[in-house]
XYZ file of C-alpha atoms in Angstrom:
307
model
C 105.235 47.496 91.554
C 105.725 49.464 94.763
C 106.500 52.652 92.812
C 103.352 52.185 90.719
C 101.255 51.826 93.888
C 102.783 54.993 95.308
C 101.905 56.922 92.162
C 98.439 55.389 92.150
C 97.824 56.618 95.689
C 99.133 60.097 94.826
C 96.832 60.399 91.834
C 93.890 59.055 93.810
C 94.080 62.066 96.152
C 94.425 64.788 93.501
C 91.424 67.055 92.965
C 91.931 66.909 89.217
C 91.595 63.126 89.329
C 88.211 63.112 91.070
C 84.849 62.628 89.388
C 82.777 65.760 88.871
C 79.191 65.315 90.125
C 77.951 67.966 87.669
C 78.980 65.916 84.644
C 78.193 62.332 85.630
C 75.358 62.144 83.101
C 77.250 63.938 80.332
C 77.507 60.785 78.231
C 73.709 60.887 77.845
C 73.542 64.611 77.076
C 72.938 66.237 73.705
C 75.411 68.765 72.316
C 73.645 71.787 73.842
C 73.659 70.227 77.297
C 77.314 69.212 76.967
C 78.478 72.742 76.203
C 76.274 74.110 78.998
C 77.952 71.803 81.537
C 81.434 72.703 80.289
C 80.639 76.422 80.315
C 79.253 76.268 83.852
C 82.443 74.628 85.096
C 84.653 77.072 83.181
C 82.970 79.996 84.950
C 84.434 78.735 88.218
C 88.016 79.052 86.937
C 88.197 82.857 87.049
C 86.868 82.837 90.598
C 89.601 80.401 91.611
C 92.284 82.547 89.959
C 90.950 85.627 91.773
C 91.819 84.029 95.106
C 95.518 84.024 94.132
C 95.900 87.554 92.729
C 98.207 88.648 95.561
C 100.663 85.833 94.871
C 100.457 86.382 91.110
C 101.223 90.089 91.598
C 104.173 89.237 93.831
C 105.466 86.853 91.163
C 105.219 89.646 88.573
C 107.400 91.850 90.784
C 109.987 89.075 90.920
C 109.881 88.644 87.133
C 110.337 92.385 86.555
C 113.314 92.524 88.908
C 114.984 89.621 87.123
C 114.362 90.893 83.603
C 115.734 94.327 84.504
C 119.133 92.821 85.317
C 119.284 90.676 82.189
C 117.607 87.546 83.469
C 115.327 85.319 81.438
C 111.805 84.126 82.143
C 111.829 80.371 81.540
C 108.765 78.098 81.583
C 108.970 74.347 82.105
C 106.143 71.826 81.911
C 104.945 68.556 80.451
C 101.990 67.826 78.198
C 99.357 70.555 78.094
C 101.120 72.577 80.792
C 104.343 72.578 78.799
C 102.551 73.559 75.599
C 100.936 76.512 77.357
C 104.345 77.734 78.492
C 105.750 77.482 74.972
C 102.690 79.292 73.618
C 102.959 82.176 76.069
C 106.688 82.559 75.477
C 106.352 82.495 71.693
C 103.792 85.315 71.756
C 106.036 87.747 73.656
C 108.385 88.848 70.820
C 105.647 89.899 68.353
C 103.443 91.377 71.085
C 105.987 93.144 73.253
C 109.115 93.341 71.126
C 111.134 91.129 73.460
C 114.221 89.251 72.361
C 113.242 85.589 71.694
C 115.764 84.561 74.348
C 114.119 86.653 77.078
C 110.993 84.546 77.525
C 111.252 80.871 76.597
C 109.140 77.775 77.082
C 110.348 74.201 77.405
C 108.378 70.975 77.353
C 109.386 67.541 78.558
C 110.323 65.478 75.520
C 111.557 68.473 73.512
C 110.028 70.234 70.520
C 108.495 67.021 69.175
C 106.287 66.865 72.280
C 104.531 70.062 71.209
C 102.765 68.123 68.473
C 102.980 64.459 69.451
C 102.904 63.223 73.048
C 106.256 61.823 74.176
C 105.247 59.189 76.682
C 107.473 58.904 79.728
C 109.363 62.141 79.056
C 107.898 63.801 82.139
C 108.853 61.016 84.543
C 112.476 62.006 85.144
C 113.634 64.624 87.639
C 117.125 64.200 86.227
C 115.896 65.309 82.808
C 114.573 68.500 84.366
C 117.858 69.150 86.141
C 119.896 68.594 82.982
C 117.619 71.025 81.124
C 118.846 73.850 83.365
C 122.466 72.810 82.875
C 121.980 72.880 79.120
C 120.509 76.377 79.299
C 123.271 77.707 81.572
C 120.673 79.031 84.002
C 121.944 81.554 86.552
C 120.539 83.349 89.586
C 119.078 86.189 87.486
C 116.830 83.828 85.517
C 113.259 83.340 86.733
C 112.138 79.713 86.615
C 108.439 78.884 86.284
C 107.282 75.322 86.771
C 103.902 74.373 85.285
C 102.227 71.218 86.541
C 98.464 70.784 86.766
C 98.865 67.798 89.074
C 101.602 69.480 91.108
C 103.721 66.331 90.976
C 105.339 66.124 87.517
C 108.880 64.759 88.151
C 110.425 66.688 85.223
C 109.124 69.961 86.657
C 110.150 69.065 90.202
C 113.666 68.405 88.933
C 113.735 71.826 87.291
C 112.575 73.627 90.434
C 114.930 71.761 92.762
C 117.911 72.509 90.501
C 116.853 76.161 90.235
C 116.782 76.454 94.024
C 120.351 75.161 94.183
C 121.428 77.727 91.594
C 119.658 80.521 93.470
C 117.158 81.375 90.736
C 113.761 82.751 91.790
C 111.115 80.045 91.400
C 107.417 80.193 90.574
C 105.140 77.159 90.537
C 101.735 77.134 88.842
C 99.457 74.218 89.640
C 95.751 73.473 89.708
C 95.686 71.454 92.890
C 95.910 72.965 96.359
C 99.382 73.683 97.714
C 99.018 71.092 100.481
C 99.136 68.442 97.742
C 102.480 69.726 96.436
C 105.704 68.588 98.108
C 108.011 71.285 96.776
C 109.717 74.430 98.074
C 109.245 77.474 95.826
C 109.381 81.252 96.163
C 105.926 81.779 94.670
C 103.302 79.060 94.929
C 100.389 79.882 92.625
C 97.935 77.110 93.324
C 94.581 77.355 91.541
C 92.525 74.373 92.744
C 89.882 74.268 90.015
C 88.356 71.050 91.310
C 87.384 67.966 89.325
C 87.414 68.282 85.551
C 84.265 67.797 83.461
C 85.956 64.657 82.130
C 87.865 63.080 84.998
C 91.607 63.730 84.762
C 91.382 65.757 81.529
C 93.566 68.655 82.641
C 93.480 70.157 79.139
C 90.156 71.645 80.281
C 89.718 73.752 83.463
C 93.296 73.230 84.574
C 94.628 74.454 81.237
C 92.302 77.454 81.280
C 93.501 78.420 84.754
C 97.158 78.099 83.791
C 96.616 80.143 80.623
C 94.972 82.900 82.648
C 97.876 82.989 85.085
C 100.508 83.041 82.331
C 98.649 85.872 80.597
C 98.861 87.841 83.836
C 102.527 87.065 84.471
C 103.874 88.183 81.101
C 101.391 90.969 80.432
C 101.847 92.363 83.931
C 105.622 92.214 83.659
C 105.678 93.850 80.223
C 103.412 96.674 81.402
C 105.776 97.238 84.319
C 108.671 97.363 81.838
C 107.122 100.173 79.799
C 105.926 98.158 76.814
C 102.374 99.501 77.010
C 101.140 103.087 76.645
C 97.704 103.634 78.160
C 96.235 100.225 77.286
C 97.915 99.788 73.906
C 100.910 97.550 73.098
C 103.475 99.924 71.655
C 106.596 97.770 71.531
C 105.345 95.281 68.979
C 107.695 93.954 66.295
C 106.582 94.890 62.790
C 107.369 91.562 61.178
C 104.607 91.585 58.560
C 102.316 93.943 56.643
C 99.434 93.449 59.067
C 101.561 94.581 61.995
C 102.877 97.548 60.028
C 99.308 98.693 59.408
C 98.455 98.100 63.062
C 101.411 100.301 64.015
C 100.078 103.087 61.794
C 96.662 102.756 63.395
C 98.225 102.936 66.860
C 100.142 106.119 66.025
C 97.064 107.641 64.386
C 94.857 106.803 67.352
C 97.193 107.879 70.156
C 98.680 110.939 68.477
C 95.568 112.107 66.626
C 97.167 111.908 63.183
C 96.007 111.093 59.692
C 97.233 107.954 57.924
C 99.914 109.696 55.872
C 101.185 111.663 58.890
C 101.490 108.497 60.962
C 103.376 106.816 58.129
C 105.848 109.720 57.978
C 106.544 109.534 61.710
C 107.059 105.771 61.553
C 109.412 106.161 58.581
C 111.465 108.737 60.469
C 111.524 106.457 63.533
C 112.633 103.435 61.466
C 109.255 101.910 62.280
C 109.908 101.840 66.034
C 106.429 102.563 67.359
C 107.383 104.025 70.738
C 109.891 106.385 69.163
C 107.380 107.499 66.541
C 104.739 108.110 69.196
C 107.025 110.155 71.401
C 108.195 112.170 68.395
C 104.582 112.983 67.559
C 103.267 113.511 71.076
C 106.317 115.385 72.348
C 107.056 117.337 69.167
C 110.663 116.155 68.981
C 113.051 114.499 66.550
C 114.186 110.883 66.616
C 117.443 111.354 68.624
C 115.629 113.324 71.311
C 112.802 110.781 71.487
C 115.269 107.931 71.834
C 117.107 109.843 74.554
C 113.889 110.455 76.482
C 112.811 106.820 76.194
C 116.170 105.686 77.504
C 115.997 108.193 80.347
C 112.552 106.950 81.388
C 113.158 103.205 80.983
C 110.980 103.040 77.870
C 107.874 104.573 79.457
C 106.194 106.964 77.050
C 103.846 108.389 79.660
C 106.679 109.136 82.102
C 108.637 110.874 79.359
C 105.647 113.032 78.451
C 104.968 113.953 82.083
C 108.614 114.978 82.476
C 108.334 117.262 79.448
C 105.511 119.297 80.991
């Protein structure tokens, strides 16, 4: 009973567990009014994220440093937070051509929890600690804890274990940092305030976390040379749609016709960056691969060096 009272008092203080004055009459509203209230609250999320851009940028630098030496970017969360981590990780291979092991997401309760809530799975710090043991986490891996409330025991266990290992740690939460009793290298607190529906952190809290995760991985991948200008050029061509997108990318960036772009991609074994550098730098595949390696995969740097 004492433990339950402690948790009750913790939740009582959280911003995400407060009632939102703007939505107190929402149960009487028609559909148009409901979506207007939700939209008005969602507008505040981007403003809250903007206040933490410096810390997000610093976290990106840490991620880049770790990935360059073979580390992994690993997300851990429970419920909606965990699902967002899995989602972001799963999008990296097709978007940026990363190895599936490089960015991974884990949710309390395992894969089943992605689709059906596993009650109680988030309540154990020990479960979080054992997760890192199972993954053989080392000091090169970057550990990201996701917890809207800032207090999820599973996530706390992960972060505490990571600190012992010496892994860089990032914590993303939607309550203010003074409500989080945890030592981390990068505290990204986005206090979005009370939800439209009290305690429903699948709403503003989830939106804020998704925005931050988009920045973390996209920023890191740009810094690793996986984007040319503002186009993703390291995508994996795993289906016909992506193959056609690759042709469009080569056509657009190299000023080629459809058939010409197809020829370059064929010669480059459908590696988009190689095909682009071959076309833009007027070189063959071995030379393009050599230049990409020399310039850490950055097409623009390779082209500048050729001038």
